[in-house]
Amino acid sequence: MNISEILTHLGEDRKKYFNAVSPPIIQTSNFVFNSLSDFRQAMTDELAHNIYTRGNNPTVEILRKKLAALEGSEDALVFAAGAGAISAAIIGNVKSGDHIICVDKPYSWTFSLLTKFLPRFNVSHTFVDGRDINKIKKAIQPNTTFLMLESPNSISFEIQDLKACAELAKRHGIISCIDNSYASPYFQNPINFGIDIVVHSGSKYINGHSDVVCGVLCASHQMVSKIFNSEQMTLASIISPNEASLILRGLRTFEIRMQKTHESAMKIAKWLDGHPKVKRVAYPFLESFPQHELAKKQMRGCGGLFSVYFKTDQPEKMELFFNRIQRFLLAVSWGGYESLMIPFIAFHNMEDREAVQVPWNLVRIYIGLEDANWLMEDLEQAMEIL
Ligand SMILES: *Cc1c(COP(=O)(O)O)cnc(C)c1O
C-alpha cells in the first residue's frame, strides 16, 4: 500500500467522528454495550472490540493499523515503551527450560532481560556474532526456541542477513524476532524476509518528536492475538489514547522526516569519514562500512544515526570537545527534530555497565532535521580542539 494512503486514510473512519480531519482522542476507560448480545459477543474477542482501554481503544487501534501497514505485517500492538514490546515478544514465546540465541551487543534492556530477568525463570541464552550465520547455526541447541536479532544495532551497526536468519530459524522451528528501531519501517521491512516478529522503540522515529515513549510489535494476527491476550493484558504495558494521538500526529510527517534525516546524515557522515581528526565513521550506507553490500541489499536507507571514532589519544581532549559543542544536544535516544550526541566518555571507567563496552573516543551522533551545514559548522569548530 502507498505510504500516503496509509498515513492519510488507513484506519480513519471520519464519518464516525463528525468528519474531523484529525483522528479523535477517545479518552475513556470503558465502553457501553447497547444490548446483552453485543456484550456477550464482545467478550469472545477483546482485541477486536472496545471493552476497556487496557485492551482495545479506538485511538490506539488507528495507530495499530497504520503501523502494521507500514511494516507489512498482518497486525500490530502498541506498548508503553520499546522495552515493553521487546519483553512481550520474548516472554510470550519462551517457557522454563528454553534457550534463546541473541546477537552480540543488543539494546541494553534486551541484554538485561536475557541476563538478569529470564534466568530467574530458567530460560537460558547465548550471545553470538550475528554477522556470521554459521555462528548462529552453531549456537542452536535442542531447546532453542527464540532468535533475537537487532539489525543494525544502534551503536556499532552490525548487520545480520535477515533472509538467511529467517530461513535458518524456520528450519529449526525457532521464532525469529528483530529489533528494527534503527532502520524504522521506512527503510527496512523484515517481515518481507520471513522474520516472524518485528519490534520497535516507537520513541525514536515513529513518534519522531522526543516527547513520547512507546513501543511497537508487528507480526501475524495469530501472534499478535496471542501476545495481546497474555503479555499485554496481564503486564499491561499500554499507552494512553492521548499518547497514541501524539504518535499519529508524528506519523503524518514520517516520510519527509525520514528522507531529510537520511539525506543530512549521509552528507555529514561522508564529510566526517575523510576528516583528518576522524579515525573512522560507522554508518551502514557509507562504502567504507564493512557490511555495506548487505546493508544495501536489505535496507532502502539508513536514517540519521552513526558513530564517529575520533583519532585523538587523549581523553581530556575528548572532554573539551563536548564543552565546545553548541548546536548538538548531549542526550540519549534519537529520532526527533533535534540533533543529539551520546558522549561515551561519560561511561568511561564506570563500574557495572557491562552492556556499554564502548571506547571513549566514540561519539554516537544523531542528525536531526536542522540545516546540515549549520550542524557541520558546529562539529568543525569543536573538532579543532582534538
Ligand atoms: C530506545 C531503544 C529501545 C527501547 O525503547 P524504549 O522506547 O526506550 O523502551 C530498544 N531498542 C533500541 C535499538 C533502542 O534504541
mmCIF file of C-alpha atoms and ligand atoms in Angstrom:
data_model
loop_
_atom_site.group_PDB
_atom_site.id
_atom_site.type_symbol
_atom_site.label_atom_id
_atom_site.label_comp_id
_atom_site.label_asym_id
_atom_site.label_seq_id
_atom_site.Cartn_x
_atom_site.Cartn_y
_atom_site.Cartn_z
ATOM 1 C CA MET A 1 0.000 0.000 0.000
ATOM 2 C CA ASN A 2 1.160 3.516 -0.795
ATOM 3 C CA ILE A 3 2.580 5.265 2.274
ATOM 4 C CA SER A 4 0.374 8.333 1.671
ATOM 5 C CA GLU A 5 -2.685 6.094 1.630
ATOM 6 C CA ILE A 6 -1.584 4.564 4.951
ATOM 7 C CA LEU A 7 -0.873 7.882 6.630
ATOM 8 C CA THR A 8 -3.922 9.824 5.400
ATOM 9 C CA HIS A 9 -6.667 7.205 5.166
ATOM 10 C CA LEU A 10 -5.911 3.823 6.675
ATOM 11 C CA GLY A 11 -7.905 3.198 9.861
ATOM 12 C CA GLU A 12 -9.520 6.634 9.764
ATOM 13 C CA ASP A 13 -13.297 6.398 9.527
ATOM 14 C CA ARG A 14 -14.031 10.128 9.741
ATOM 15 C CA LYS A 15 -17.805 9.771 9.405
ATOM 16 C CA LYS A 16 -17.790 8.165 12.851
ATOM 17 C CA TYR A 17 -16.409 11.309 14.476
ATOM 18 C CA PHE A 18 -18.040 14.410 12.987
ATOM 19 C CA ASN A 19 -15.833 14.312 9.831
ATOM 20 C CA ALA A 20 -12.903 15.616 11.854
ATOM 21 C CA VAL A 21 -9.729 15.643 9.763
ATOM 22 C CA SER A 22 -7.523 14.572 12.672
ATOM 23 C CA PRO A 23 -8.037 11.275 14.500
ATOM 24 C CA PRO A 24 -10.069 11.664 17.717
ATOM 25 C CA ILE A 25 -8.680 11.122 21.203
ATOM 26 C CA ILE A 26 -11.173 8.676 22.706
ATOM 27 C CA GLN A 27 -10.326 9.437 26.308
ATOM 28 C CA THR A 28 -12.359 6.816 28.129
ATOM 29 C CA SER A 29 -11.523 3.853 30.286
ATOM 30 C CA ASN A 30 -14.547 1.744 29.319
ATOM 31 C CA PHE A 31 -17.222 1.357 26.650
ATOM 32 C CA VAL A 32 -21.009 0.879 26.750
ATOM 33 C CA PHE A 33 -22.862 -2.031 25.123
ATOM 34 C CA ASN A 34 -26.241 -1.432 23.599
ATOM 35 C CA SER A 35 -27.525 -4.907 24.323
ATOM 36 C CA LEU A 36 -26.779 -8.050 26.223
ATOM 37 C CA SER A 37 -25.976 -9.862 22.999
ATOM 38 C CA ASP A 38 -23.466 -7.153 21.982
ATOM 39 C CA PHE A 39 -21.875 -7.509 25.404
ATOM 40 C CA ARG A 40 -21.660 -11.287 25.057
ATOM 41 C CA GLN A 41 -20.249 -11.024 21.529
ATOM 42 C CA ALA A 42 -17.517 -8.545 22.567
ATOM 43 C CA MET A 43 -16.293 -10.810 25.354
ATOM 44 C CA THR A 44 -15.362 -13.510 22.845
ATOM 45 C CA ASP A 45 -12.572 -11.379 21.317
ATOM 46 C CA GLU A 46 -11.292 -8.414 23.298
ATOM 47 C CA LEU A 47 -8.746 -7.376 20.645
ATOM 48 C CA ALA A 48 -11.500 -6.857 18.070
ATOM 49 C CA HIS A 49 -13.912 -4.979 20.358
ATOM 50 C CA ASN A 50 -13.926 -1.882 22.511
ATOM 51 C CA ILE A 51 -14.474 -3.082 26.075
ATOM 52 C CA TYR A 52 -11.856 -1.489 28.289
ATOM 53 C CA THR A 53 -8.878 0.717 27.402
ATOM 54 C CA ARG A 54 -6.270 -1.668 28.861
ATOM 55 C CA GLY A 55 -7.367 -3.838 25.922
ATOM 56 C CA ASN A 56 -8.539 -2.062 22.779
ATOM 57 C CA ASN A 57 -9.120 1.678 22.375
ATOM 58 C CA PRO A 58 -10.208 3.277 19.075
ATOM 59 C CA THR A 59 -7.417 5.884 19.005
ATOM 60 C CA VAL A 60 -4.803 3.240 19.724
ATOM 61 C CA GLU A 61 -6.432 0.975 17.136
ATOM 62 C CA ILE A 62 -5.995 3.561 14.355
ATOM 63 C CA LEU A 63 -2.315 3.684 15.252
ATOM 64 C CA ARG A 64 -2.020 -0.129 15.325
ATOM 65 C CA LYS A 65 -3.488 -0.419 11.820
ATOM 66 C CA LYS A 66 -1.142 2.186 10.376
ATOM 67 C CA LEU A 67 1.934 0.628 11.997
ATOM 68 C CA ALA A 68 1.049 -2.863 10.751
ATOM 69 C CA ALA A 69 0.613 -1.481 7.222
ATOM 70 C CA LEU A 70 3.903 0.439 7.384
ATOM 71 C CA GLU A 71 5.755 -2.713 8.460
ATOM 72 C CA GLY A 72 3.830 -5.004 6.091
ATOM 73 C CA SER A 73 2.554 -7.259 8.887
ATOM 74 C CA GLU A 74 -0.979 -8.566 9.424
ATOM 75 C CA ASP A 75 -1.380 -6.821 12.750
ATOM 76 C CA ALA A 76 0.435 -4.750 15.374
ATOM 77 C CA LEU A 77 0.325 -3.864 19.071
ATOM 78 C CA VAL A 78 1.454 -0.668 20.735
ATOM 79 C CA PHE A 79 3.208 -0.736 24.130
ATOM 80 C CA ALA A 80 4.157 1.753 26.830
ATOM 81 C CA ALA A 81 7.785 1.561 25.662
ATOM 82 C CA GLY A 82 10.018 -0.253 23.204
ATOM 83 C CA ALA A 83 11.332 -2.281 26.127
ATOM 84 C CA GLY A 84 7.742 -3.401 26.803
ATOM 85 C CA ALA A 85 7.330 -4.589 23.201
ATOM 86 C CA ILE A 86 10.648 -6.476 23.299
ATOM 87 C CA SER A 87 9.825 -8.081 26.657
ATOM 88 C CA ALA A 88 6.364 -9.154 25.476
ATOM 89 C CA ALA A 89 7.750 -10.639 22.247
ATOM 90 C CA ILE A 90 10.346 -12.692 24.122
ATOM 91 C CA ILE A 91 8.407 -13.660 27.249
ATOM 92 C CA GLY A 92 5.386 -14.548 25.112
ATOM 93 C CA ASN A 93 7.374 -17.147 23.208
ATOM 94 C CA VAL A 94 9.522 -18.918 25.787
ATOM 95 C CA LYS A 95 8.897 -21.194 28.747
ATOM 96 C CA SER A 96 11.007 -22.623 31.540
ATOM 97 C CA GLY A 97 13.816 -24.772 30.103
ATOM 98 C CA ASP A 98 14.009 -22.916 26.775
ATOM 99 C CA HIS A 99 17.106 -21.359 25.232
ATOM 100 C CA ILE A 100 17.364 -18.044 23.357
ATOM 101 C CA ILE A 101 20.000 -17.026 20.807
ATOM 102 C CA CYS A 102 20.614 -13.291 20.696
ATOM 103 C CA VAL A 103 23.054 -11.260 18.629
ATOM 104 C CA ASP A 104 26.005 -9.601 20.378
ATOM 105 C CA LYS A 105 25.619 -6.080 21.773
ATOM 106 C CA PRO A 106 21.843 -5.849 21.820
ATOM 107 C CA TYR A 107 19.991 -2.858 23.249
ATOM 108 C CA SER A 108 20.922 -2.577 26.936
ATOM 109 C CA TRP A 109 17.486 -3.527 28.324
ATOM 110 C CA THR A 110 17.222 -6.509 25.969
ATOM 111 C CA PHE A 111 20.563 -7.555 27.419
ATOM 112 C CA SER A 112 19.204 -7.081 30.916
ATOM 113 C CA LEU A 113 16.047 -9.113 30.193
ATOM 114 C CA LEU A 114 18.158 -12.040 28.927
ATOM 115 C CA THR A 115 20.929 -11.925 31.522
ATOM 116 C CA LYS A 116 19.106 -10.890 34.716
ATOM 117 C CA PHE A 117 15.359 -11.408 34.401
ATOM 118 C CA LEU A 118 14.823 -14.585 32.352
ATOM 119 C CA PRO A 119 17.427 -16.763 34.159
ATOM 120 C CA ARG A 120 15.156 -16.492 37.230
ATOM 121 C CA PHE A 121 12.576 -18.410 35.184
ATOM 122 C CA ASN A 122 15.083 -20.978 33.894
ATOM 123 C CA VAL A 123 15.374 -19.516 30.403
ATOM 124 C CA SER A 124 18.980 -19.505 29.160
ATOM 125 C CA HIS A 125 20.679 -17.605 26.347
ATOM 126 C CA THR A 126 23.751 -17.455 24.114
ATOM 127 C CA PHE A 127 25.090 -14.263 22.546
ATOM 128 C CA VAL A 128 26.596 -14.715 19.081
ATOM 129 C CA ASP A 129 28.240 -12.578 16.430
ATOM 130 C CA GLY A 130 25.245 -12.198 14.140
ATOM 131 C CA ARG A 131 27.386 -11.103 11.180
ATOM 132 C CA ASP A 132 28.168 -14.779 10.605
ATOM 133 C CA ILE A 133 25.168 -17.052 10.002
ATOM 134 C CA ASN A 134 27.313 -20.117 10.814
ATOM 135 C CA LYS A 135 27.864 -18.824 14.333
ATOM 136 C CA ILE A 136 24.105 -18.561 14.808
ATOM 137 C CA LYS A 137 23.703 -22.065 13.393
ATOM 138 C CA LYS A 138 26.344 -23.478 15.759
ATOM 139 C CA ALA A 139 24.633 -21.912 18.776
ATOM 140 C CA ILE A 140 21.361 -23.787 18.177
ATOM 141 C CA GLN A 141 20.555 -26.290 20.923
ATOM 142 C CA PRO A 142 17.691 -28.822 21.049
ATOM 143 C CA ASN A 143 15.825 -26.433 23.404
ATOM 144 C CA THR A 144 16.411 -23.247 21.370
ATOM 145 C CA THR A 145 13.033 -21.645 20.682
ATOM 146 C CA PHE A 146 13.788 -17.976 20.038
ATOM 147 C CA LEU A 147 16.225 -15.968 17.905
ATOM 148 C CA MET A 148 16.620 -12.281 18.801
ATOM 149 C CA LEU A 149 18.140 -10.054 16.130
ATOM 150 C CA GLU A 150 18.954 -6.359 16.070
ATOM 151 C CA SER A 151 19.971 -5.217 12.625
ATOM 152 C CA PRO A 152 21.612 -2.813 12.597
ATOM 153 C CA ASN A 153 22.237 -2.282 16.308
ATOM 154 C CA SER A 154 22.281 1.295 17.479
ATOM 155 C CA ILE A 155 25.955 1.856 18.398
ATOM 156 C CA SER A 156 28.213 -0.160 16.088
ATOM 157 C CA PHE A 157 25.534 -1.075 13.496
ATOM 158 C CA GLU A 158 26.438 -4.737 12.893
ATOM 159 C CA ILE A 159 24.032 -6.318 10.434
ATOM 160 C CA GLN A 160 22.528 -9.789 10.108
ATOM 161 C CA ASP A 161 21.475 -11.388 6.830
ATOM 162 C CA LEU A 162 17.746 -11.348 7.568
ATOM 163 C CA LYS A 163 16.678 -13.794 4.865
ATOM 164 C CA ALA A 164 19.290 -16.345 5.922
ATOM 165 C CA CYS A 165 18.366 -15.909 9.605
ATOM 166 C CA ALA A 166 14.647 -16.324 8.920
ATOM 167 C CA GLU A 167 15.253 -19.493 6.865
ATOM 168 C CA LEU A 168 17.539 -20.988 9.490
ATOM 169 C CA ALA A 169 15.030 -20.259 12.262
ATOM 170 C CA LYS A 170 12.126 -21.751 10.275
ATOM 171 C CA ARG A 171 14.081 -24.944 9.554
ATOM 172 C CA HIS A 172 14.614 -25.452 13.286
ATOM 173 C CA GLY A 173 11.146 -24.405 14.465
ATOM 174 C CA ILE A 174 12.577 -21.284 16.128
ATOM 175 C CA ILE A 175 10.633 -18.000 16.363
ATOM 176 C CA SER A 176 12.650 -15.132 14.855
ATOM 177 C CA CYS A 177 12.348 -11.564 16.100
ATOM 178 C CA ILE A 178 14.145 -8.351 15.197
ATOM 179 C CA ASP A 179 14.533 -5.003 16.904
ATOM 180 C CA ASN A 180 14.063 -2.760 13.853
ATOM 181 C CA SER A 181 14.324 0.572 15.682
ATOM 182 C CA TYR A 182 17.421 1.734 13.799
ATOM 183 C CA ALA A 183 16.048 1.450 10.269
ATOM 184 C CA SER A 184 12.378 2.083 11.119
ATOM 185 C CA PRO A 185 9.623 0.662 8.895
ATOM 186 C CA TYR A 186 10.508 3.357 6.372
ATOM 187 C CA PHE A 187 13.868 1.831 5.474
ATOM 188 C CA GLN A 188 13.562 -1.881 6.327
ATOM 189 C CA ASN A 189 10.696 -4.377 6.488
ATOM 190 C CA PRO A 190 11.978 -7.646 7.977
ATOM 191 C CA ILE A 191 8.594 -9.403 7.555
ATOM 192 C CA ASN A 192 9.384 -9.444 3.803
ATOM 193 C CA PHE A 193 12.465 -11.551 4.542
ATOM 194 C CA GLY A 194 10.460 -14.043 6.599
ATOM 195 C CA ILE A 195 11.139 -12.742 10.120
ATOM 196 C CA ASP A 196 8.239 -13.602 12.459
ATOM 197 C CA ILE A 197 8.140 -10.602 14.824
ATOM 198 C CA VAL A 198 9.329 -7.012 14.340
ATOM 199 C CA VAL A 199 9.647 -4.773 17.397
ATOM 200 C CA HIS A 200 10.383 -1.066 17.567
ATOM 201 C CA SER A 201 11.065 1.613 20.026
ATOM 202 C CA GLY A 202 8.371 3.975 18.788
ATOM 203 C CA SER A 203 10.007 6.622 20.963
ATOM 204 C CA LYS A 204 12.515 7.175 18.145
ATOM 205 C CA TYR A 205 11.493 7.825 14.512
ATOM 206 C CA ILE A 206 7.907 6.598 14.716
ATOM 207 C CA ASN A 207 6.781 9.293 17.133
ATOM 208 C CA GLY A 208 9.602 11.499 15.946
ATOM 209 C CA HIS A 209 9.307 14.450 18.328
ATOM 210 C CA SER A 210 11.199 13.442 21.506
ATOM 211 C CA ASP A 211 8.010 13.720 23.561
ATOM 212 C CA VAL A 212 6.513 10.221 23.844
ATOM 213 C CA VAL A 213 7.927 6.874 24.960
ATOM 214 C CA CYS A 214 6.241 3.919 23.255
ATOM 215 C CA GLY A 215 6.868 0.530 21.670
ATOM 216 C CA VAL A 216 5.540 -1.402 18.688
ATOM 217 C CA LEU A 217 5.223 -5.113 17.908
ATOM 218 C CA CYS A 218 4.320 -6.250 14.388
ATOM 219 C CA ALA A 219 3.542 -9.870 13.483
ATOM 220 C CA SER A 220 0.899 -12.230 12.123
ATOM 221 C CA HIS A 221 -2.599 -11.786 13.504
ATOM 222 C CA GLN A 222 -2.241 -15.088 15.346
ATOM 223 C CA MET A 223 0.988 -13.994 17.076
ATOM 224 C CA VAL A 224 -0.410 -10.538 17.891
ATOM 225 C CA SER A 225 -3.593 -12.027 19.318
ATOM 226 C CA LYS A 226 -1.602 -14.485 21.449
ATOM 227 C CA ILE A 227 0.642 -11.747 22.886
ATOM 228 C CA PHE A 228 -2.301 -9.377 23.393
ATOM 229 C CA ASN A 229 -4.286 -11.936 25.380
ATOM 230 C CA SER A 230 -1.410 -12.913 27.648
ATOM 231 C CA GLU A 231 1.552 -10.494 27.990
ATOM 232 C CA GLN A 232 -0.149 -7.244 27.062
ATOM 233 C CA MET A 233 -3.346 -7.759 29.067
ATOM 234 C CA THR A 234 -1.532 -9.071 32.150
ATOM 235 C CA LEU A 235 1.644 -6.983 32.256
ATOM 236 C CA ALA A 236 -0.416 -4.064 30.903
ATOM 237 C CA SER A 237 2.337 -2.222 29.113
ATOM 238 C CA ILE A 238 -0.081 0.029 27.230
ATOM 239 C CA ILE A 239 -0.181 3.618 26.009
ATOM 240 C CA SER A 240 -2.930 6.128 26.662
ATOM 241 C CA PRO A 241 -5.234 7.409 23.895
ATOM 242 C CA ASN A 242 -3.591 10.810 24.347
ATOM 243 C CA GLU A 243 -0.138 9.447 23.584
ATOM 244 C CA ALA A 244 -1.484 7.424 20.658
ATOM 245 C CA SER A 245 -2.841 10.659 19.251
ATOM 246 C CA LEU A 246 0.555 12.350 19.552
ATOM 247 C CA ILE A 247 2.164 9.442 17.698
ATOM 248 C CA LEU A 248 -0.494 9.611 14.971
ATOM 249 C CA ARG A 249 0.356 13.272 14.610
ATOM 250 C CA GLY A 250 4.072 12.455 14.454
ATOM 251 C CA LEU A 251 3.430 9.816 11.788
ATOM 252 C CA ARG A 252 1.847 12.360 9.420
ATOM 253 C CA THR A 253 5.364 13.654 8.694
ATOM 254 C CA PHE A 254 7.113 10.262 8.940
ATOM 255 C CA GLU A 255 8.098 10.105 5.284
ATOM 256 C CA ILE A 256 9.568 13.604 4.976
ATOM 257 C CA ARG A 257 11.327 13.299 8.331
ATOM 258 C CA MET A 258 12.975 10.021 7.310
ATOM 259 C CA GLN A 259 14.074 11.388 3.960
ATOM 260 C CA LYS A 260 15.551 14.526 5.483
ATOM 261 C CA THR A 261 17.384 12.766 8.328
ATOM 262 C CA HIS A 262 18.873 10.243 5.892
ATOM 263 C CA GLU A 263 19.964 12.911 3.425
ATOM 264 C CA SER A 264 21.637 15.098 6.075
ATOM 265 C CA ALA A 265 23.258 12.151 7.875
ATOM 266 C CA MET A 266 24.659 10.812 4.616
ATOM 267 C CA LYS A 267 26.193 14.201 3.807
ATOM 268 C CA ILE A 268 27.692 14.712 7.270
ATOM 269 C CA ALA A 269 28.894 11.091 7.653
ATOM 270 C CA LYS A 270 30.671 11.282 4.263
ATOM 271 C CA TRP A 271 32.327 14.547 5.221
ATOM 272 C CA LEU A 272 33.475 13.180 8.611
ATOM 273 C CA ASP A 273 34.721 9.901 7.104
ATOM 274 C CA GLY A 274 37.555 11.691 5.312
ATOM 275 C CA HIS A 275 38.206 14.298 8.002
ATOM 276 C CA PRO A 276 41.800 14.484 9.406
ATOM 277 C CA LYS A 277 40.532 14.396 13.055
ATOM 278 C CA VAL A 278 38.459 11.278 12.453
ATOM 279 C CA LYS A 279 39.699 7.696 12.547
ATOM 280 C CA ARG A 280 36.556 6.094 11.182
ATOM 281 C CA VAL A 281 32.825 6.578 10.808
ATOM 282 C CA ALA A 282 30.425 3.664 11.244
ATOM 283 C CA TYR A 283 27.347 4.192 9.065
ATOM 284 C CA PRO A 284 25.978 1.271 7.024
ATOM 285 C CA PHE A 285 25.350 3.364 3.907
ATOM 286 C CA LEU A 286 28.971 4.549 3.652
ATOM 287 C CA GLU A 287 31.042 2.480 1.235
ATOM 288 C CA SER A 288 33.716 2.172 3.917
ATOM 289 C CA PHE A 289 31.299 0.219 6.154
ATOM 290 C CA PRO A 290 32.368 -3.462 6.285
ATOM 291 C CA GLN A 291 28.853 -4.784 5.624
ATOM 292 C CA HIS A 292 27.870 -2.072 3.158
ATOM 293 C CA GLU A 293 26.712 -4.529 0.463
ATOM 294 C CA LEU A 294 24.411 -6.400 2.820
ATOM 295 C CA ALA A 295 23.040 -3.098 4.152
ATOM 296 C CA LYS A 296 22.169 -2.008 0.612
ATOM 297 C CA LYS A 297 20.547 -5.359 -0.056
ATOM 298 C CA GLN A 298 18.086 -5.286 2.809
ATOM 299 C CA MET A 299 17.685 -1.583 3.646
ATOM 300 C CA ARG A 300 16.339 1.226 1.468
ATOM 301 C CA GLY A 301 18.118 3.866 3.520
ATOM 302 C CA CYS A 302 19.839 4.379 6.815
ATOM 303 C CA GLY A 303 18.409 7.316 8.719
ATOM 304 C CA GLY A 304 20.202 9.773 10.964
ATOM 305 C CA LEU A 305 22.308 7.677 13.308
ATOM 306 C CA PHE A 306 26.041 6.962 13.033
ATOM 307 C CA SER A 307 29.119 6.649 15.236
ATOM 308 C CA VAL A 308 32.375 8.552 14.901
ATOM 309 C CA TYR A 309 35.688 7.226 16.235
ATOM 310 C CA PHE A 310 37.965 10.230 16.730
ATOM 311 C CA LYS A 311 41.744 9.980 16.256
ATOM 312 C CA THR A 312 42.768 11.645 19.493
ATOM 313 C CA ASP A 313 44.584 9.541 22.099
ATOM 314 C CA GLN A 314 43.864 11.989 24.926
ATOM 315 C CA PRO A 315 40.599 11.608 26.856
ATOM 316 C CA GLU A 316 40.975 15.195 28.148
ATOM 317 C CA LYS A 317 40.682 16.491 24.595
ATOM 318 C CA MET A 318 37.547 14.480 24.062
ATOM 319 C CA GLU A 319 36.092 16.154 27.164
ATOM 320 C CA LEU A 320 36.989 19.586 25.779
ATOM 321 C CA PHE A 321 35.271 18.693 22.513
ATOM 322 C CA PHE A 322 31.987 18.262 24.360
ATOM 323 C CA ASN A 323 32.476 21.563 26.180
ATOM 324 C CA ARG A 324 32.738 23.286 22.812
ATOM 325 C CA ILE A 325 29.722 21.688 21.159
ATOM 326 C CA GLN A 326 26.891 24.245 20.967
ATOM 327 C CA ARG A 327 24.268 23.126 18.493
ATOM 328 C CA PHE A 328 24.035 19.396 19.187
ATOM 329 C CA LEU A 329 22.349 18.415 22.436
ATOM 330 C CA LEU A 330 24.011 15.865 24.724
ATOM 331 C CA ALA A 331 21.280 13.292 25.177
ATOM 332 C CA VAL A 332 20.415 9.622 24.763
ATOM 333 C CA SER A 333 17.824 8.402 22.270
ATOM 334 C CA TRP A 334 17.205 9.782 18.779
ATOM 335 C CA GLY A 335 14.536 10.325 16.150
ATOM 336 C CA GLY A 336 13.242 13.819 16.990
ATOM 337 C CA TYR A 337 13.855 17.209 15.427
ATOM 338 C CA GLU A 338 16.970 17.960 17.461
ATOM 339 C CA SER A 339 20.431 16.608 16.636
ATOM 340 C CA LEU A 340 21.962 14.709 19.551
ATOM 341 C CA MET A 341 25.231 13.214 20.750
ATOM 342 C CA ILE A 342 25.997 10.457 23.242
ATOM 343 C CA PRO A 343 29.414 11.103 24.749
ATOM 344 C CA PHE A 344 30.584 7.570 25.519
ATOM 345 C CA ILE A 345 33.410 9.088 27.531
ATOM 346 C CA ALA A 346 30.716 9.706 30.171
ATOM 347 C CA PHE A 347 30.553 5.923 30.737
ATOM 348 C CA HIS A 348 34.325 5.515 30.727
ATOM 349 C CA ASN A 349 35.676 3.638 33.765
ATOM 350 C CA MET A 350 32.181 3.200 35.101
ATOM 351 C CA GLU A 351 31.549 0.049 37.104
ATOM 352 C CA ASP A 352 28.509 -2.108 36.453
ATOM 353 C CA ARG A 353 27.923 -1.050 32.864
ATOM 354 C CA GLU A 354 28.766 -4.387 31.277
ATOM 355 C CA ALA A 355 26.417 -3.698 28.357
ATOM 356 C CA VAL A 356 28.201 -0.452 27.493
ATOM 357 C CA GLN A 357 31.666 -1.556 26.473
ATOM 358 C CA VAL A 358 32.347 1.190 24.049
ATOM 359 C CA PRO A 359 35.644 3.056 23.510
ATOM 360 C CA TRP A 360 35.829 6.555 24.972
ATOM 361 C CA ASN A 361 36.786 8.107 21.633
ATOM 362 C CA LEU A 362 33.473 7.017 20.114
ATOM 363 C CA VAL A 363 30.647 9.544 19.822
ATOM 364 C CA ARG A 364 27.245 8.437 18.639
ATOM 365 C CA ILE A 365 25.656 11.182 16.616
ATOM 366 C CA TYR A 366 22.040 11.615 15.631
ATOM 367 C CA ILE A 367 21.461 14.040 12.778
ATOM 368 C CA GLY A 368 18.054 15.630 13.213
ATOM 369 C CA LEU A 369 16.101 17.892 10.938
ATOM 370 C CA GLU A 370 18.121 21.102 11.284
ATOM 371 C CA ASP A 371 20.185 22.527 8.424
ATOM 372 C CA ALA A 372 23.113 20.168 7.755
ATOM 373 C CA ASN A 373 25.624 22.971 7.091
ATOM 374 C CA TRP A 374 24.743 24.646 10.379
ATOM 375 C CA LEU A 375 25.455 21.337 12.155
ATOM 376 C CA MET A 376 28.751 20.847 10.295
ATOM 377 C CA GLU A 377 29.954 24.287 11.361
ATOM 378 C CA ASP A 378 29.470 23.259 14.974
ATOM 379 C CA LEU A 379 31.335 19.966 14.509
ATOM 380 C CA GLU A 380 34.178 21.731 12.675
ATOM 381 C CA GLN A 381 34.750 24.335 15.409
ATOM 382 C CA ALA A 382 34.546 21.698 18.181
ATOM 383 C CA MET A 383 36.939 19.312 16.387
ATOM 384 C CA GLU A 384 39.649 21.998 16.349
ATOM 385 C CA ILE A 385 40.480 21.071 19.954
ATOM 386 C CA LEU A 386 41.118 17.397 19.136
HETATM 387 C C1 LIG B 1 15.444 3.046 22.553
HETATM 388 C C2 LIG B 1 15.605 1.643 22.103
HETATM 389 C C3 LIG B 1 14.876 0.600 22.665
HETATM 390 C C4 LIG B 1 13.965 0.799 23.849
HETATM 391 O O1 LIG B 1 12.890 1.587 23.557
HETATM 392 P P1 LIG B 1 12.131 2.422 24.683
HETATM 393 O O2 LIG B 1 11.023 3.026 23.902
HETATM 394 O O3 LIG B 1 13.107 3.404 25.211
HETATM 395 O O4 LIG B 1 11.711 1.464 25.714
HETATM 396 C C5 LIG B 1 15.035 -0.658 22.150
HETATM 397 N N1 LIG B 1 15.886 -0.912 21.150
HETATM 398 C C6 LIG B 1 16.620 0.052 20.582
HETATM 399 C C7 LIG B 1 17.545 -0.288 19.470
HETATM 400 C C8 LIG B 1 16.512 1.353 21.050
HETATM 401 O O5 LIG B 1 17.258 2.302 20.515
#
